[in-house]
């Protein structure tokens, strides 16, 4: 319109604003699309290496194999997906309600043990009822997963009634101590849980309805199984957080006393949030044992709670997809250091220390996490742009 | 029947008697004031009426019902709204969201499967409130970035958005300039009837023109109650309070 000042559409800032706009609106869809084709990508990469070798392109094959070391494998992506779901469920509390739980390993572990114990114990020659054997041969995964949802919801509700009335540090300490009880129980009842060796010998895990074997035999199928369930549960969380209830959560995070005097039953809302978070963490815990077909006791150990705190803060507790970013960075870095970097520098075998160091740096210098910082920069940029526009409009309206 | 009544309401903090066997009664539609020096127990008295604190002894009756042990959030639903002496808003939510969350509390809490966009009536009601507190233009700003006086108005707006029958205002003009104080006094007057208002003030001048009745609180006990003139004329009040 103003021909004297032609618009340059592609200044870098415009470009970044456009990118973040697109990411804001379609980020979840883009991410889901990429994740949907990931196994194809990785399988193609593997196949190309084999093809190159078969056709005597030794050097190219070697180079590509070297590159593959830096590409997350499908099993690693399974792990990343699971911890994304776990982190987003955990963030119902941390990012949205303002409750830092240090006991989420209890739910992650209980979810895993529920499915694990059922598959380890309910076998055709032991407890599996006849109808199940004749219909599905083995215990179908649908039944163990539904049981897992019920059990983890109940456990989360039970723990929630004990600790969700606590605040701040007390809440963190109580959740931590309760999760310790779960860990020691898993250790003590080793007949049932396999104790410190982990629980193995799970009867092959099959989706009864479509007679599909998932587990260590096929990473791609397991990936899609995990992907599908993660997407479903992440979508559920997304809806919950945008619902009127989600707004109540954030009001409580911002000012609990004000929310209460506005008439909200804060104790009940906190308990609800805790139960949802714990129940879905239990589902993540169930998914986490499927590819490995064992339940390692570490899943119910405090270290798992620490991991999910780190992952969520890495990505940004104030954003919905922060835990996804955090999960990717955490597992990818861990893999790179302990498998690739360590080839060049032995010191990288202590990857925990490196990840811990990076964590400290992030907390110190980008306290809102990676996605949170990007979000803040974008908002700041938009605000500036908006103000400039307003100033221009005012100047135009008032020629003096 | 009075809308609010307290019967020998007391609050002890260990040895300290903050509120001492207070009998108080407010009729619907009245605009009442409680004045008294700092530490007289005004805020503690409010805390027991709204449910932030439970009394050591005595009763709070609201609409003829004993609510002494009723939790604060339920009293809000019975129709008791309040503001605090120290501004108490949602600083990181926008002005509109501050009001809307209060409006929402009347309609839904555990609504998981819709979105705010499905409930236009919440936003419409919030906009009505914003107009009433004269903050329509600020609706997009964060509560915490407003000027002090605006935050005080926003907090009144939050309280109004919960559709109270009784509104308790704890030193609403604290920290305001003299002009703002006069304006706010008029604004409060405009809210009264059918709304019942109890106003706590440190400073008598604020309440002079607007109150139906003034009560003087001193050391946790009522010293005098009456119209402005009656209270002014009271010798004891003059001794402990007005001469300050
Ligand atoms: N939570 C509390 N714990 C202990 N003492 C308190 C508490 N709240 C108020 N007090 C004391 O009770 C007395 C009355 O306080 P308050 O009700 O705030 O008075 P006012 O609002 O009239 O200035 C003061 O001496 C104060 O120190
Ligand atoms: Mg006070």
PDB file of N, CA and C in Angstrom, chain A residues 42-58 60-62 64-65 68:
ATOM      1  N   UNK A  42      14.638 -44.804   9.248  1.00  0.00           N
ATOM      2  CA  UNK A  42      15.775 -45.526   9.830  1.00  0.00           C
ATOM      3  C   UNK A  42      15.996 -46.858   9.124  1.00  0.00           C
ATOM      4  N   UNK A  43      14.904 -47.534   8.764  1.00  0.00           N
ATOM      5  CA  UNK A  43      15.040 -48.799   8.038  1.00  0.00           C
ATOM      6  C   UNK A  43      15.710 -48.558   6.686  1.00  0.00           C
ATOM      7  N   UNK A  44      15.312 -47.471   6.023  1.00  0.00           N
ATOM      8  CA  UNK A  44      15.921 -47.155   4.726  1.00  0.00           C
ATOM      9  C   UNK A  44      17.413 -46.905   4.884  1.00  0.00           C
ATOM     10  N   UNK A  45      17.760 -46.211   5.956  1.00  0.00           N
ATOM     11  CA  UNK A  45      19.182 -45.946   6.207  1.00  0.00           C
ATOM     12  C   UNK A  45      19.934 -47.262   6.371  1.00  0.00           C
ATOM     13  N   UNK A  46      19.390 -48.150   7.159  1.00  0.00           N
ATOM     14  CA  UNK A  46      20.016 -49.465   7.355  1.00  0.00           C
ATOM     15  C   UNK A  46      20.126 -50.220   6.048  1.00  0.00           C
ATOM     16  N   UNK A  47      19.005 -50.239   5.304  1.00  0.00           N
ATOM     17  CA  UNK A  47      18.985 -50.974   4.046  1.00  0.00           C
ATOM     18  C   UNK A  47      20.009 -50.414   3.067  1.00  0.00           C
ATOM     19  N   UNK A  48      20.139 -49.070   3.041  1.00  0.00           N
ATOM     20  CA  UNK A  48      21.111 -48.492   2.101  1.00  0.00           C
ATOM     21  C   UNK A  48      22.515 -48.936   2.435  1.00  0.00           C
ATOM     22  N   UNK A  49      22.817 -49.008   3.720  1.00  0.00           N
ATOM     23  CA  UNK A  49      24.165 -49.437   4.093  1.00  0.00           C
ATOM     24  C   UNK A  49      24.402 -50.865   3.607  1.00  0.00           C
ATOM     25  N   UNK A  50      23.413 -51.711   3.826  1.00  0.00           N
ATOM     26  CA  UNK A  50      23.558 -53.099   3.381  1.00  0.00           C
ATOM     27  C   UNK A  50      23.686 -53.163   1.852  1.00  0.00           C
ATOM     28  N   UNK A  51      22.875 -52.361   1.201  1.00  0.00           N
ATOM     29  CA  UNK A  51      22.904 -52.351  -0.267  1.00  0.00           C
ATOM     30  C   UNK A  51      24.272 -51.899  -0.774  1.00  0.00           C
ATOM     31  N   UNK A  52      24.805 -50.845  -0.152  1.00  0.00           N
ATOM     32  CA  UNK A  52      26.117 -50.336  -0.560  1.00  0.00           C
ATOM     33  C   UNK A  52      27.182 -51.401  -0.350  1.00  0.00           C
ATOM     34  N   UNK A  53      27.101 -52.087   0.779  1.00  0.00           N
ATOM     35  CA  UNK A  53      28.082 -53.152   1.042  1.00  0.00           C
ATOM     36  C   UNK A  53      27.974 -54.249  -0.005  1.00  0.00           C
ATOM     37  N   UNK A  54      26.744 -54.644  -0.287  1.00  0.00           N
ATOM     38  CA  UNK A  54      26.527 -55.714  -1.261  1.00  0.00           C
ATOM     39  C   UNK A  54      27.059 -55.347  -2.635  1.00  0.00           C
ATOM     40  N   UNK A  55      27.040 -54.063  -2.919  1.00  0.00           N
ATOM     41  CA  UNK A  55      27.480 -53.640  -4.245  1.00  0.00           C
ATOM     42  C   UNK A  55      28.910 -53.100  -4.236  1.00  0.00           C
ATOM     43  N   UNK A  56      29.660 -53.492  -3.209  1.00  0.00           N
ATOM     44  CA  UNK A  56      31.085 -53.160  -3.126  1.00  0.00           C
ATOM     45  C   UNK A  56      31.395 -51.669  -3.057  1.00  0.00           C
ATOM     46  N   UNK A  57      30.454 -50.885  -2.510  1.00  0.00           N
ATOM     47  CA  UNK A  57      30.775 -49.489  -2.247  1.00  0.00           C
ATOM     48  C   UNK A  57      31.243 -49.384  -0.799  1.00  0.00           C
ATOM     49  N   UNK A  58      32.388 -50.017  -0.541  1.00  0.00           N
ATOM     50  CA  UNK A  58      32.822 -50.155   0.849  1.00  0.00           C
ATOM     51  C   UNK A  58      32.921 -48.805   1.565  1.00  0.00           C
ATOM     52  N   UNK A  60      31.664 -45.786   0.900  1.00  0.00           N
ATOM     53  CA  UNK A  60      30.388 -45.115   1.137  1.00  0.00           C
ATOM     54  C   UNK A  60      29.625 -45.798   2.251  1.00  0.00           C
ATOM     55  N   UNK A  61      29.653 -47.113   2.240  1.00  0.00           N
ATOM     56  CA  UNK A  61      28.953 -47.863   3.287  1.00  0.00           C
ATOM     57  C   UNK A  61      29.516 -47.510   4.652  1.00  0.00           C
ATOM     58  N   UNK A  62      30.842 -47.419   4.711  1.00  0.00           N
ATOM     59  CA  UNK A  62      31.465 -47.090   6.001  1.00  0.00           C
ATOM     60  C   UNK A  62      31.085 -45.687   6.468  1.00  0.00           C
ATOM     61  N   UNK A  64      28.460 -43.992   5.654  1.00  0.00           N
ATOM     62  CA  UNK A  64      27.046 -43.971   6.041  1.00  0.00           C
ATOM     63  C   UNK A  64      26.840 -44.653   7.392  1.00  0.00           C
ATOM     64  N   UNK A  65      27.603 -45.716   7.623  1.00  0.00           N
ATOM     65  CA  UNK A  65      27.495 -46.416   8.910  1.00  0.00           C
ATOM     66  C   UNK A  65      27.968 -45.512  10.040  1.00  0.00           C
ATOM     67  N   UNK A  68      25.261 -43.161  10.691  1.00  0.00           N
ATOM     68  CA  UNK A  68      24.153 -43.811  11.386  1.00  0.00           C
ATOM     69  C   UNK A  68      24.362 -43.797  12.899  1.00  0.00           C
TER      70      UNK A  68
END
